[in-house]
mmCIF file of C-alpha atoms in Angstrom:
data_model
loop_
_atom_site.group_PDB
_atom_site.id
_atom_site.type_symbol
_atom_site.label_atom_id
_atom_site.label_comp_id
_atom_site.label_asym_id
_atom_site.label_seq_id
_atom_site.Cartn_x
_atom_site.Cartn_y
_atom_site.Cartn_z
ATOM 1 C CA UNK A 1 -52.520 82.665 153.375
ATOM 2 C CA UNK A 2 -51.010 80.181 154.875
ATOM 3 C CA UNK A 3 -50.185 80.690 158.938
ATOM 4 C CA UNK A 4 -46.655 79.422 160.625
ATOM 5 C CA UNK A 5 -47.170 79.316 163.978
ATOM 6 C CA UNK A 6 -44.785 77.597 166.484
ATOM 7 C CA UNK A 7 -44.019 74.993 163.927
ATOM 8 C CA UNK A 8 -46.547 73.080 162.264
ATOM 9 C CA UNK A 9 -48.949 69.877 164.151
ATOM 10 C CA UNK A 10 -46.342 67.641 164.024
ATOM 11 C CA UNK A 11 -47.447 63.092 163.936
ATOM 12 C CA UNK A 12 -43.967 62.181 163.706
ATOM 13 C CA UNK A 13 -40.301 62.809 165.205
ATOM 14 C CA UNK A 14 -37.217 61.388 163.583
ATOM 15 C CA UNK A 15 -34.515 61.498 165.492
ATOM 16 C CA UNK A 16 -31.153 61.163 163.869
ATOM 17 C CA UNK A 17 -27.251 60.381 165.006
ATOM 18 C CA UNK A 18 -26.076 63.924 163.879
ATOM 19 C CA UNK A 19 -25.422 66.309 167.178
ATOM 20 C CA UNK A 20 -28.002 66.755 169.309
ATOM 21 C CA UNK A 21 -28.578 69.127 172.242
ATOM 22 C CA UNK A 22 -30.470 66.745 174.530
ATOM 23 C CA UNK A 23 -31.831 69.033 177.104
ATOM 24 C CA UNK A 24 -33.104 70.890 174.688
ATOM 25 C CA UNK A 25 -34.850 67.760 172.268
ATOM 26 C CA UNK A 26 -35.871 66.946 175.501
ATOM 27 C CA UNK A 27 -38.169 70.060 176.298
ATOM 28 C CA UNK A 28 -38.454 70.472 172.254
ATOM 29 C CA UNK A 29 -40.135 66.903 172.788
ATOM 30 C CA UNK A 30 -42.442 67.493 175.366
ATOM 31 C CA UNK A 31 -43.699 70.592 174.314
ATOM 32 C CA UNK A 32 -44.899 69.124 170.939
ATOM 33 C CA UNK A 33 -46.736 66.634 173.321
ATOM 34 C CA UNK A 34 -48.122 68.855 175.024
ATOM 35 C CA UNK A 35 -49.240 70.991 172.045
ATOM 36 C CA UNK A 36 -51.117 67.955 170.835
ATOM 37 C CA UNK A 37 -52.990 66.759 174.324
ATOM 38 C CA UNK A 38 -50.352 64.677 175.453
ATOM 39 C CA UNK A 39 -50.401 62.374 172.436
ATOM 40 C CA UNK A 40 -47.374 61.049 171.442
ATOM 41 C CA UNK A 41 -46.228 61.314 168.256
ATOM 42 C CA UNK A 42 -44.780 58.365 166.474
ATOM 43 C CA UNK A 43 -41.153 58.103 167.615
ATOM 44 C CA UNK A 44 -38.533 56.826 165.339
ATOM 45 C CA UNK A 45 -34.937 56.445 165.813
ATOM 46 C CA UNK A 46 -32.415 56.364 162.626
ATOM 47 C CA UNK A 47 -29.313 54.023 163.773
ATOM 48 C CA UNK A 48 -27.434 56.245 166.284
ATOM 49 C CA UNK A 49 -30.242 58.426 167.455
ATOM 50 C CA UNK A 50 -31.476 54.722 169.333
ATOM 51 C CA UNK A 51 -28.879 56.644 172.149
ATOM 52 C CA UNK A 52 -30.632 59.669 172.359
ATOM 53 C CA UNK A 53 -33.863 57.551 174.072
ATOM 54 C CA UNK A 54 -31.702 55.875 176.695
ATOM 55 C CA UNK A 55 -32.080 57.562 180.064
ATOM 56 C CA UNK A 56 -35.341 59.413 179.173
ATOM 57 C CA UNK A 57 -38.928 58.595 179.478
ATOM 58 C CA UNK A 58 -39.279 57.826 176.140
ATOM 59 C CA UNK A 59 -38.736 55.189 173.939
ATOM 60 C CA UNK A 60 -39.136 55.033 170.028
ATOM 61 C CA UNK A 61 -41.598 52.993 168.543
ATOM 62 C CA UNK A 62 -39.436 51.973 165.459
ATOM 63 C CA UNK A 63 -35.529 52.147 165.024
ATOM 64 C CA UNK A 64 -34.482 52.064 161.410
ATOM 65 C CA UNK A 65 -30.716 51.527 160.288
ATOM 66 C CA UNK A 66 -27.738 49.464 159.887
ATOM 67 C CA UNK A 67 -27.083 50.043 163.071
ATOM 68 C CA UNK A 68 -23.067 50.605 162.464
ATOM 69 C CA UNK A 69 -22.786 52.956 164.654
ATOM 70 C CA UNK A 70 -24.285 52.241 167.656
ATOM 71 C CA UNK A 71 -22.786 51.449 170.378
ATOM 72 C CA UNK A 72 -23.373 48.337 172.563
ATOM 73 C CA UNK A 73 -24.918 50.269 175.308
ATOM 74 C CA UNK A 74 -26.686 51.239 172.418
ATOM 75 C CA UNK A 75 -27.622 47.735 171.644
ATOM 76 C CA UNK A 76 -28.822 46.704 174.794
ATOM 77 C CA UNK A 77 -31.171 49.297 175.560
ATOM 78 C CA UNK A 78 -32.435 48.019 171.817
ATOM 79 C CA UNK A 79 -32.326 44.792 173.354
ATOM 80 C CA UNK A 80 -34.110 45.602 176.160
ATOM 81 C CA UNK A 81 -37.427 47.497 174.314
ATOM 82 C CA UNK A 82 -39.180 44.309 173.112
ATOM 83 C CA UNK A 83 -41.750 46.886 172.075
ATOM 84 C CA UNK A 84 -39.961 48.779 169.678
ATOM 85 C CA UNK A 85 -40.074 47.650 166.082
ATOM 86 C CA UNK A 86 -36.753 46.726 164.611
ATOM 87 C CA UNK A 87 -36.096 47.896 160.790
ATOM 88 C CA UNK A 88 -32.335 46.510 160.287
ATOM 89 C CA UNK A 89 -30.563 47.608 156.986
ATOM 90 C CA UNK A 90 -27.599 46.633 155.031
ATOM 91 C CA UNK A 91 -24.561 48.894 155.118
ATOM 92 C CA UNK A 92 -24.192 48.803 151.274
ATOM 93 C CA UNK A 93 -27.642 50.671 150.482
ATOM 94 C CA UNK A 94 -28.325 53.848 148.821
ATOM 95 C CA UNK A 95 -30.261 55.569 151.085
ATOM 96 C CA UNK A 96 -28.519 56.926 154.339
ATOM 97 C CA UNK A 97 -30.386 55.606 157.570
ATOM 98 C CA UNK A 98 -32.273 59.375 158.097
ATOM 99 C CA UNK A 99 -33.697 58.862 154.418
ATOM 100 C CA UNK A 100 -35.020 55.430 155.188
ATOM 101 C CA UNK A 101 -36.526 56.479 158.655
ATOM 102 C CA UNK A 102 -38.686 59.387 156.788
ATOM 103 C CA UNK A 103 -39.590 56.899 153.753
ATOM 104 C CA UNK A 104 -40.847 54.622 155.618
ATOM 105 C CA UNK A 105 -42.433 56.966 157.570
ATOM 106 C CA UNK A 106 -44.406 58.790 154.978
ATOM 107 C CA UNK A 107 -45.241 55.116 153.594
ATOM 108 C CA UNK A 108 -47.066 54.754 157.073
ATOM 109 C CA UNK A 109 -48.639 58.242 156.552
ATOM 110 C CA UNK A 110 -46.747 60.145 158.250
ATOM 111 C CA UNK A 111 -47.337 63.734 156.452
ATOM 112 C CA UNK A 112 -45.701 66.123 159.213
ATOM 113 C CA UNK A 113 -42.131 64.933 160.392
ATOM 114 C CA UNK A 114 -39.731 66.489 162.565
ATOM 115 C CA UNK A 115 -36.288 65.719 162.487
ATOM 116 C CA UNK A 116 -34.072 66.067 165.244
ATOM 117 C CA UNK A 117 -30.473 65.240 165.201
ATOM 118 C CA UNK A 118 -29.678 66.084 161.786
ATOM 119 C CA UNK A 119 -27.300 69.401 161.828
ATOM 120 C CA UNK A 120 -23.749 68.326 163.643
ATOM 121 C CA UNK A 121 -19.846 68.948 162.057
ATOM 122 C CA UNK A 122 -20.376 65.867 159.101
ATOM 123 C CA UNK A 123 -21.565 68.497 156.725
ATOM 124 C CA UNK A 124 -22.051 65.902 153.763
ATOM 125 C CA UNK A 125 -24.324 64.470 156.497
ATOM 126 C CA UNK A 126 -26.088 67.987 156.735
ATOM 127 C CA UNK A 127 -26.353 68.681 153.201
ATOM 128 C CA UNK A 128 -28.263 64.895 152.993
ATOM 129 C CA UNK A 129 -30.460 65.632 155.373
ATOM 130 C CA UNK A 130 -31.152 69.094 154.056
ATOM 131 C CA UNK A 131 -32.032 67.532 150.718
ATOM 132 C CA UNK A 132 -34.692 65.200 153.285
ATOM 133 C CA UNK A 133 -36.878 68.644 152.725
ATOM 134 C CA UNK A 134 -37.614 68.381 149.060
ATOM 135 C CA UNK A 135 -38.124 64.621 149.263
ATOM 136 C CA UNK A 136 -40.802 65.046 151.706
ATOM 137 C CA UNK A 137 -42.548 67.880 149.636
ATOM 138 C CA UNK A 138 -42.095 65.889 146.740
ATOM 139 C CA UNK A 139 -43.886 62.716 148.444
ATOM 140 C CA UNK A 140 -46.319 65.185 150.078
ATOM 141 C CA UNK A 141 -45.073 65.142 154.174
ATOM 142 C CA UNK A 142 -43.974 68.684 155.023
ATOM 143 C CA UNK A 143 -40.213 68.051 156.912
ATOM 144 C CA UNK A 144 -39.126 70.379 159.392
ATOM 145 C CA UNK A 145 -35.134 70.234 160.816
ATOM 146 C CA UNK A 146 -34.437 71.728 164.038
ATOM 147 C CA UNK A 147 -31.695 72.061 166.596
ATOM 148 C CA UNK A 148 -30.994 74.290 169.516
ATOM 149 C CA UNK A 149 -30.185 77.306 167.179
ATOM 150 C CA UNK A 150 -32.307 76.711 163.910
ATOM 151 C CA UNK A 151 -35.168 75.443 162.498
ATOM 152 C CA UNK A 152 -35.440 74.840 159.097
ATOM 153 C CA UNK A 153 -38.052 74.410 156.620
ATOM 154 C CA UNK A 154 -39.221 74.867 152.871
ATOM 155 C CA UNK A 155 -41.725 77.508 153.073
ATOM 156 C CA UNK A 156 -44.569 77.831 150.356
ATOM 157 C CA UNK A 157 -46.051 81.408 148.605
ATOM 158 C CA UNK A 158 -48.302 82.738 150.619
ATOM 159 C CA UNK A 159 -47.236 82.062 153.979
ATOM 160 C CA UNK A 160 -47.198 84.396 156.936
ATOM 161 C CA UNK A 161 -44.878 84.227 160.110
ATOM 162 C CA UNK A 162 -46.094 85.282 163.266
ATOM 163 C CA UNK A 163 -43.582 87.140 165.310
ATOM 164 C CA UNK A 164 -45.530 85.124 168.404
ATOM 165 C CA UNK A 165 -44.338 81.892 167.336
ATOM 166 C CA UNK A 166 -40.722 82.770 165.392
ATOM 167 C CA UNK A 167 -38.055 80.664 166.801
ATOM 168 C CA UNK A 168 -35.753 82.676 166.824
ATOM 169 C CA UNK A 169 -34.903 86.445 166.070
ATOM 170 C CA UNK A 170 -33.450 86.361 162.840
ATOM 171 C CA UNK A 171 -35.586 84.855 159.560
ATOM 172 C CA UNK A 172 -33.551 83.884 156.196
ATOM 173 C CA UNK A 173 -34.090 82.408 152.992
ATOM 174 C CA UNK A 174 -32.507 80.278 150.441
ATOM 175 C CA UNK A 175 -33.362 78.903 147.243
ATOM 176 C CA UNK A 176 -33.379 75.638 146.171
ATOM 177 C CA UNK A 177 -32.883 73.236 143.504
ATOM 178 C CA UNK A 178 -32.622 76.475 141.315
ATOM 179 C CA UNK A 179 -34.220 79.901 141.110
ATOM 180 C CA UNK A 180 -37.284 81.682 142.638
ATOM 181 C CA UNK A 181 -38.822 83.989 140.488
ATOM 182 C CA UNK A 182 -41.137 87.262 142.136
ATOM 183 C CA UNK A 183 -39.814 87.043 145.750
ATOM 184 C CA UNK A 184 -42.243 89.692 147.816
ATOM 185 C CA UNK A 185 -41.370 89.925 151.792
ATOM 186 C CA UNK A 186 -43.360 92.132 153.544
ATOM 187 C CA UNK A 187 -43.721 93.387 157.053
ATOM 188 C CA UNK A 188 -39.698 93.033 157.311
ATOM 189 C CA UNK A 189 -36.858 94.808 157.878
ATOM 190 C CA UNK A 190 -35.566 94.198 154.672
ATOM 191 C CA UNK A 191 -38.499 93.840 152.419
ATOM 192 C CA UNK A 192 -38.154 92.944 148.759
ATOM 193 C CA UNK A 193 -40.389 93.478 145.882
ATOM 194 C CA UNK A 194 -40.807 90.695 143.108
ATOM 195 C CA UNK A 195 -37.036 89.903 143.439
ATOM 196 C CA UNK A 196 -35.663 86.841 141.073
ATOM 197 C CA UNK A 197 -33.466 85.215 143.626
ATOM 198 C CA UNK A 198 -30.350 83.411 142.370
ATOM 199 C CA UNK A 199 -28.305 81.067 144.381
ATOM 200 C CA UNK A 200 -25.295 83.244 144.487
ATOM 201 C CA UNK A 201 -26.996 86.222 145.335
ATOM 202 C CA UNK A 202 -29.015 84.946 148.476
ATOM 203 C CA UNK A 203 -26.917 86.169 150.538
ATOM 204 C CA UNK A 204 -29.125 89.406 150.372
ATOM 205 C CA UNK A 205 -32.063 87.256 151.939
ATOM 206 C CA UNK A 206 -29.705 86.619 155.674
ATOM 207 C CA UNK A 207 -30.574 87.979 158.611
ATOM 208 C CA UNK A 208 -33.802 89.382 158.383
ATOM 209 C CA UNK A 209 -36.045 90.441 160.984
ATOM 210 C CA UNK A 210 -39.405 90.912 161.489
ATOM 211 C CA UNK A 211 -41.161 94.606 162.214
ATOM 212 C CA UNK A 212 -44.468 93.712 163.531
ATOM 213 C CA UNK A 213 -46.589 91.116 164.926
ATOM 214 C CA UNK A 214 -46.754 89.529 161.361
ATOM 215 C CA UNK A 215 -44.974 89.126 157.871
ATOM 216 C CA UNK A 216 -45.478 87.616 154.789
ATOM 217 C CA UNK A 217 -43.633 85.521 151.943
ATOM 218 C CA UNK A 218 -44.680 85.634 148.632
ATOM 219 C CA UNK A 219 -43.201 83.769 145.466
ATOM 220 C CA UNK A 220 -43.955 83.042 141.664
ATOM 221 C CA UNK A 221 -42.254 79.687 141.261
ATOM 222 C CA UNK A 222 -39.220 77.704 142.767
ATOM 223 C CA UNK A 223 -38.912 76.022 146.124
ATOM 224 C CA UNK A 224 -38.058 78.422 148.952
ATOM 225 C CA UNK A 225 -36.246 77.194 152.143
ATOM 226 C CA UNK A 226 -36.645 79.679 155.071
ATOM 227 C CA UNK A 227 -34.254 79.066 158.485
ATOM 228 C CA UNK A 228 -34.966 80.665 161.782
ATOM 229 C CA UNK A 229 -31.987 81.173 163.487
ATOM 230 C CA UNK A 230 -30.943 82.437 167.540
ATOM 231 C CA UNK A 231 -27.854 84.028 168.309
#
Protein backbone atom coordinates (compact mmCIF):
# COMPACT_ATOMS: atom_id res chain seq x y z
CA UNK A 1 0.00 0.00 0.00
CA UNK A 2 0.89 3.05 -0.79
CA UNK A 3 1.37 5.72 2.39
CA UNK A 4 0.13 9.64 2.15
CA UNK A 5 1.71 11.30 4.65
CA UNK A 6 1.85 15.15 4.94
CA UNK A 7 1.98 15.40 1.22
CA UNK A 8 4.40 13.66 -0.78
CA UNK A 9 8.70 14.69 -1.01
CA UNK A 10 8.09 17.39 -3.04
CA UNK A 11 11.58 18.76 -5.85
CA UNK A 12 9.52 21.36 -7.26
CA UNK A 13 6.99 24.36 -6.44
CA UNK A 14 5.04 26.12 -9.13
CA UNK A 15 3.66 28.97 -8.16
CA UNK A 16 0.87 30.40 -10.21
CA UNK A 17 -1.12 34.01 -10.61
CA UNK A 18 -4.47 32.45 -9.36
CA UNK A 19 -5.25 33.68 -5.51
CA UNK A 20 -2.91 33.01 -3.16
CA UNK A 21 -2.92 33.22 0.65
CA UNK A 22 0.66 34.43 1.15
CA UNK A 23 1.16 33.95 4.79
CA UNK A 24 0.15 30.82 4.45
CA UNK A 25 2.47 29.74 0.96
CA UNK A 26 4.79 31.33 3.01
CA UNK A 27 4.88 28.81 6.05
CA UNK A 28 3.46 26.07 3.39
CA UNK A 29 7.00 26.95 1.78
CA UNK A 30 9.20 26.66 4.50
CA UNK A 31 7.90 23.75 5.97
CA UNK A 32 8.51 21.68 2.75
CA UNK A 33 12.14 23.03 3.24
CA UNK A 34 12.40 22.06 6.20
CA UNK A 35 10.92 18.57 5.59
CA UNK A 36 13.69 18.06 3.08
CA UNK A 37 16.95 19.43 5.24
CA UNK A 38 16.66 22.81 4.22
CA UNK A 39 17.04 22.11 0.51
CA UNK A 40 15.30 24.15 -1.65
CA UNK A 41 13.22 22.93 -4.04
CA UNK A 42 13.33 24.24 -7.54
CA UNK A 43 11.24 27.42 -7.55
CA UNK A 44 9.32 28.43 -10.55
CA UNK A 45 7.09 31.26 -11.12
CA UNK A 46 4.23 31.11 -14.00
CA UNK A 47 3.76 34.93 -15.25
CA UNK A 48 1.92 36.59 -12.31
CA UNK A 49 3.06 34.39 -9.51
CA UNK A 50 6.80 36.42 -10.29
CA UNK A 51 4.72 38.87 -7.45
CA UNK A 52 4.26 36.40 -5.01
CA UNK A 53 8.46 36.27 -4.51
CA UNK A 54 8.78 40.02 -4.07
CA UNK A 55 9.19 40.93 -0.42
CA UNK A 56 10.15 37.39 0.74
CA UNK A 57 13.35 35.58 1.11
CA UNK A 58 12.93 33.77 -1.79
CA UNK A 59 13.36 34.09 -5.23
CA UNK A 60 12.42 31.62 -8.14
CA UNK A 61 14.92 30.09 -10.09
CA UNK A 62 12.91 30.20 -13.44
CA UNK A 63 9.82 32.44 -14.38
CA UNK A 64 7.88 31.07 -17.30
CA UNK A 65 5.09 33.15 -19.18
CA UNK A 66 4.02 35.86 -21.37
CA UNK A 67 4.28 37.88 -18.77
CA UNK A 68 0.82 39.91 -19.61
CA UNK A 69 -0.05 40.26 -16.52
CA UNK A 70 2.49 41.36 -14.49
CA UNK A 71 2.79 44.31 -13.27
CA UNK A 72 5.82 46.67 -13.57
CA UNK A 73 6.72 46.34 -10.00
CA UNK A 74 6.45 43.03 -11.17
CA UNK A 75 8.96 43.61 -13.84
CA UNK A 76 11.51 45.14 -11.96
CA UNK A 77 11.93 42.81 -9.27
CA UNK A 78 12.34 40.40 -12.62
CA UNK A 79 14.71 42.89 -13.60
CA UNK A 80 16.48 42.97 -10.67
CA UNK A 81 17.13 38.81 -10.18
CA UNK A 82 19.90 38.45 -12.81
CA UNK A 83 19.88 34.93 -11.42
CA UNK A 84 16.63 33.82 -12.30
CA UNK A 85 16.17 32.18 -15.66
CA UNK A 86 13.81 33.96 -17.97
CA UNK A 87 11.34 31.61 -20.15
CA UNK A 88 9.26 34.45 -22.13
CA UNK A 89 6.19 33.18 -24.18
CA UNK A 90 3.96 34.46 -26.82
CA UNK A 91 0.43 35.45 -25.86
CA UNK A 92 -1.09 33.49 -28.82
CA UNK A 93 0.03 29.87 -27.55
CA UNK A 94 -1.93 26.95 -26.58
CA UNK A 95 -0.78 26.18 -23.43
CA UNK A 96 -1.75 28.58 -20.48
CA UNK A 97 1.49 29.86 -18.60
CA UNK A 98 0.79 27.14 -15.41
CA UNK A 99 0.88 24.29 -18.19
CA UNK A 100 4.15 25.49 -19.60
CA UNK A 101 5.80 26.02 -16.08
CA UNK A 102 5.00 22.13 -15.17
CA UNK A 103 6.11 20.94 -18.85
CA UNK A 104 9.02 22.27 -18.72
CA UNK A 105 9.43 21.26 -15.46
CA UNK A 106 8.90 17.58 -15.82
CA UNK A 107 11.23 17.96 -19.06
CA UNK A 108 13.95 18.95 -16.39
CA UNK A 109 12.84 15.96 -14.22
CA UNK A 110 10.90 17.30 -12.09
CA UNK A 111 8.58 14.17 -10.97
CA UNK A 112 6.90 15.73 -7.70
CA UNK A 113 5.42 19.34 -8.27
CA UNK A 114 3.48 21.45 -6.11
CA UNK A 115 1.41 24.05 -7.31
CA UNK A 116 0.53 26.95 -5.47
CA UNK A 117 -1.61 29.70 -6.71
CA UNK A 118 -3.85 27.83 -8.83
CA UNK A 119 -7.54 27.86 -7.10
CA UNK A 120 -8.87 31.77 -7.12
CA UNK A 121 -12.61 33.13 -8.62
CA UNK A 122 -11.39 32.51 -12.70
CA UNK A 123 -12.91 29.10 -12.52
CA UNK A 124 -12.01 28.28 -16.30
CA UNK A 125 -8.57 29.05 -14.79
CA UNK A 126 -9.31 26.36 -12.00
CA UNK A 127 -10.73 23.79 -14.11
CA UNK A 128 -7.15 24.20 -16.36
CA UNK A 129 -5.19 23.79 -13.71
CA UNK A 130 -7.20 20.93 -12.31
CA UNK A 131 -6.76 19.14 -15.62
CA UNK A 132 -2.56 19.98 -14.74
CA UNK A 133 -3.22 16.58 -12.51
CA UNK A 134 -3.77 14.08 -15.24
CA UNK A 135 -1.09 15.64 -17.43
CA UNK A 136 1.43 15.10 -14.85
CA UNK A 137 0.31 11.39 -14.22
CA UNK A 138 0.18 10.95 -17.73
CA UNK A 139 3.96 12.26 -18.19
CA UNK A 140 4.81 10.44 -14.93
CA UNK A 141 5.32 13.67 -12.17
CA UNK A 142 2.69 13.21 -9.45
CA UNK A 143 0.98 17.10 -9.17
CA UNK A 144 -0.36 18.16 -6.04
CA UNK A 145 -2.69 21.70 -5.83
CA UNK A 146 -2.99 23.33 -2.62
CA UNK A 147 -4.32 26.48 -1.03
CA UNK A 148 -5.17 27.59 2.44
CA UNK A 149 -8.35 25.34 2.52
CA UNK A 150 -7.56 22.31 0.12
CA UNK A 151 -5.20 20.20 -1.21
CA UNK A 152 -5.80 18.32 -4.06
CA UNK A 153 -4.49 15.35 -5.67
CA UNK A 154 -5.18 12.18 -7.92
CA UNK A 155 -4.87 9.39 -5.59
CA UNK A 156 -3.92 5.78 -6.85
CA UNK A 157 -5.57 2.09 -5.55
CA UNK A 158 -4.05 1.14 -2.78
CA UNK A 159 -3.28 4.13 -0.94
CA UNK A 160 -3.69 4.77 2.75
CA UNK A 161 -4.20 8.24 4.55
CA UNK A 162 -2.88 8.78 7.79
CA UNK A 163 -5.12 10.75 10.03
CA UNK A 164 -1.45 12.22 11.37
CA UNK A 165 -0.75 13.91 8.26
CA UNK A 166 -4.56 14.75 6.72
CA UNK A 167 -4.76 18.33 5.89
CA UNK A 168 -7.63 18.92 6.78
CA UNK A 169 -10.75 17.26 8.51
CA UNK A 170 -12.85 16.37 5.80
CA UNK A 171 -11.52 13.76 2.80
CA UNK A 172 -13.56 13.60 -0.69
CA UNK A 173 -13.37 12.07 -3.91
CA UNK A 174 -14.12 12.64 -7.47
CA UNK A 175 -13.76 10.86 -10.56
CA UNK A 176 -12.16 11.76 -13.46
CA UNK A 177 -12.00 11.67 -17.08
CA UNK A 178 -14.86 9.04 -16.65
CA UNK A 179 -15.82 6.24 -14.28
CA UNK A 180 -14.13 4.27 -11.42
CA UNK A 181 -15.12 0.91 -11.22
CA UNK A 182 -14.83 -1.21 -7.45
CA UNK A 183 -14.44 1.88 -5.17
CA UNK A 184 -13.55 0.23 -1.48
CA UNK A 185 -12.98 3.01 1.44
CA UNK A 186 -12.25 1.68 4.54
CA UNK A 187 -11.55 2.89 8.01
CA UNK A 188 -14.17 5.87 7.22
CA UNK A 189 -17.10 7.23 8.25
CA UNK A 190 -18.77 6.51 5.25
CA UNK A 191 -17.19 3.42 3.91
CA UNK A 192 -18.15 1.94 0.56
CA UNK A 193 -17.82 -1.47 -0.80
CA UNK A 194 -16.79 -2.05 -4.57
CA UNK A 195 -18.95 1.01 -5.55
CA UNK A 196 -18.92 1.99 -9.54
CA UNK A 197 -18.68 5.69 -9.12
CA UNK A 198 -20.30 7.87 -11.80
CA UNK A 199 -19.70 11.51 -12.22
CA UNK A 200 -23.15 12.53 -11.29
CA UNK A 201 -23.41 10.49 -8.42
CA UNK A 202 -20.11 11.59 -6.55
CA UNK A 203 -21.66 13.60 -4.63
CA UNK A 204 -22.05 10.52 -2.24
CA UNK A 205 -18.10 10.51 -1.92
CA UNK A 206 -18.16 14.54 -0.02
CA UNK A 207 -17.35 15.04 3.19
CA UNK A 208 -15.92 12.11 4.54
CA UNK A 209 -14.03 11.65 7.56
CA UNK A 210 -11.70 9.50 8.87
CA UNK A 211 -12.38 7.02 12.13
CA UNK A 212 -9.00 6.02 13.14
CA UNK A 213 -5.43 6.66 12.89
CA UNK A 214 -5.58 5.22 9.26
CA UNK A 215 -7.82 4.55 6.09
CA UNK A 216 -7.59 3.14 2.93
CA UNK A 217 -8.65 3.69 -0.87
CA UNK A 218 -9.08 1.01 -3.05
CA UNK A 219 -10.12 1.02 -6.87
CA UNK A 220 -10.43 -1.35 -10.01
CA UNK A 221 -9.80 1.12 -12.80
CA UNK A 222 -10.31 4.94 -13.54
CA UNK A 223 -8.39 7.90 -12.21
CA UNK A 224 -9.48 8.98 -8.73
CA UNK A 225 -8.98 12.62 -7.51
CA UNK A 226 -9.18 12.89 -3.67
CA UNK A 227 -9.39 16.75 -1.99
CA UNK A 228 -8.71 17.45 1.61
CA UNK A 229 -10.60 20.17 2.64
CA UNK A 230 -10.74 22.62 6.25
CA UNK A 231 -13.67 24.36 7.27
Amino acid sequence: MKRLNKGFMIDTIIVSGGNIQKDFALDFLKNQIRKIDNAIPVLIAADKGVEFFMDTEYAPAIAVGDFDSLSEKGRKYLRAHKETEIISLKPEKDDSDTQSAMNLAIDRRARNILLLGATGTRMDHFMANLGLLSLGKKRGAKVAIVDANNYISLIPSGSVIKKEGQFGKYVSFFPVGGEVEGLTLVGFKYPLSRYHLKPEDSGLTVSNELIGDEAAVFYESGTLMMIMSRD
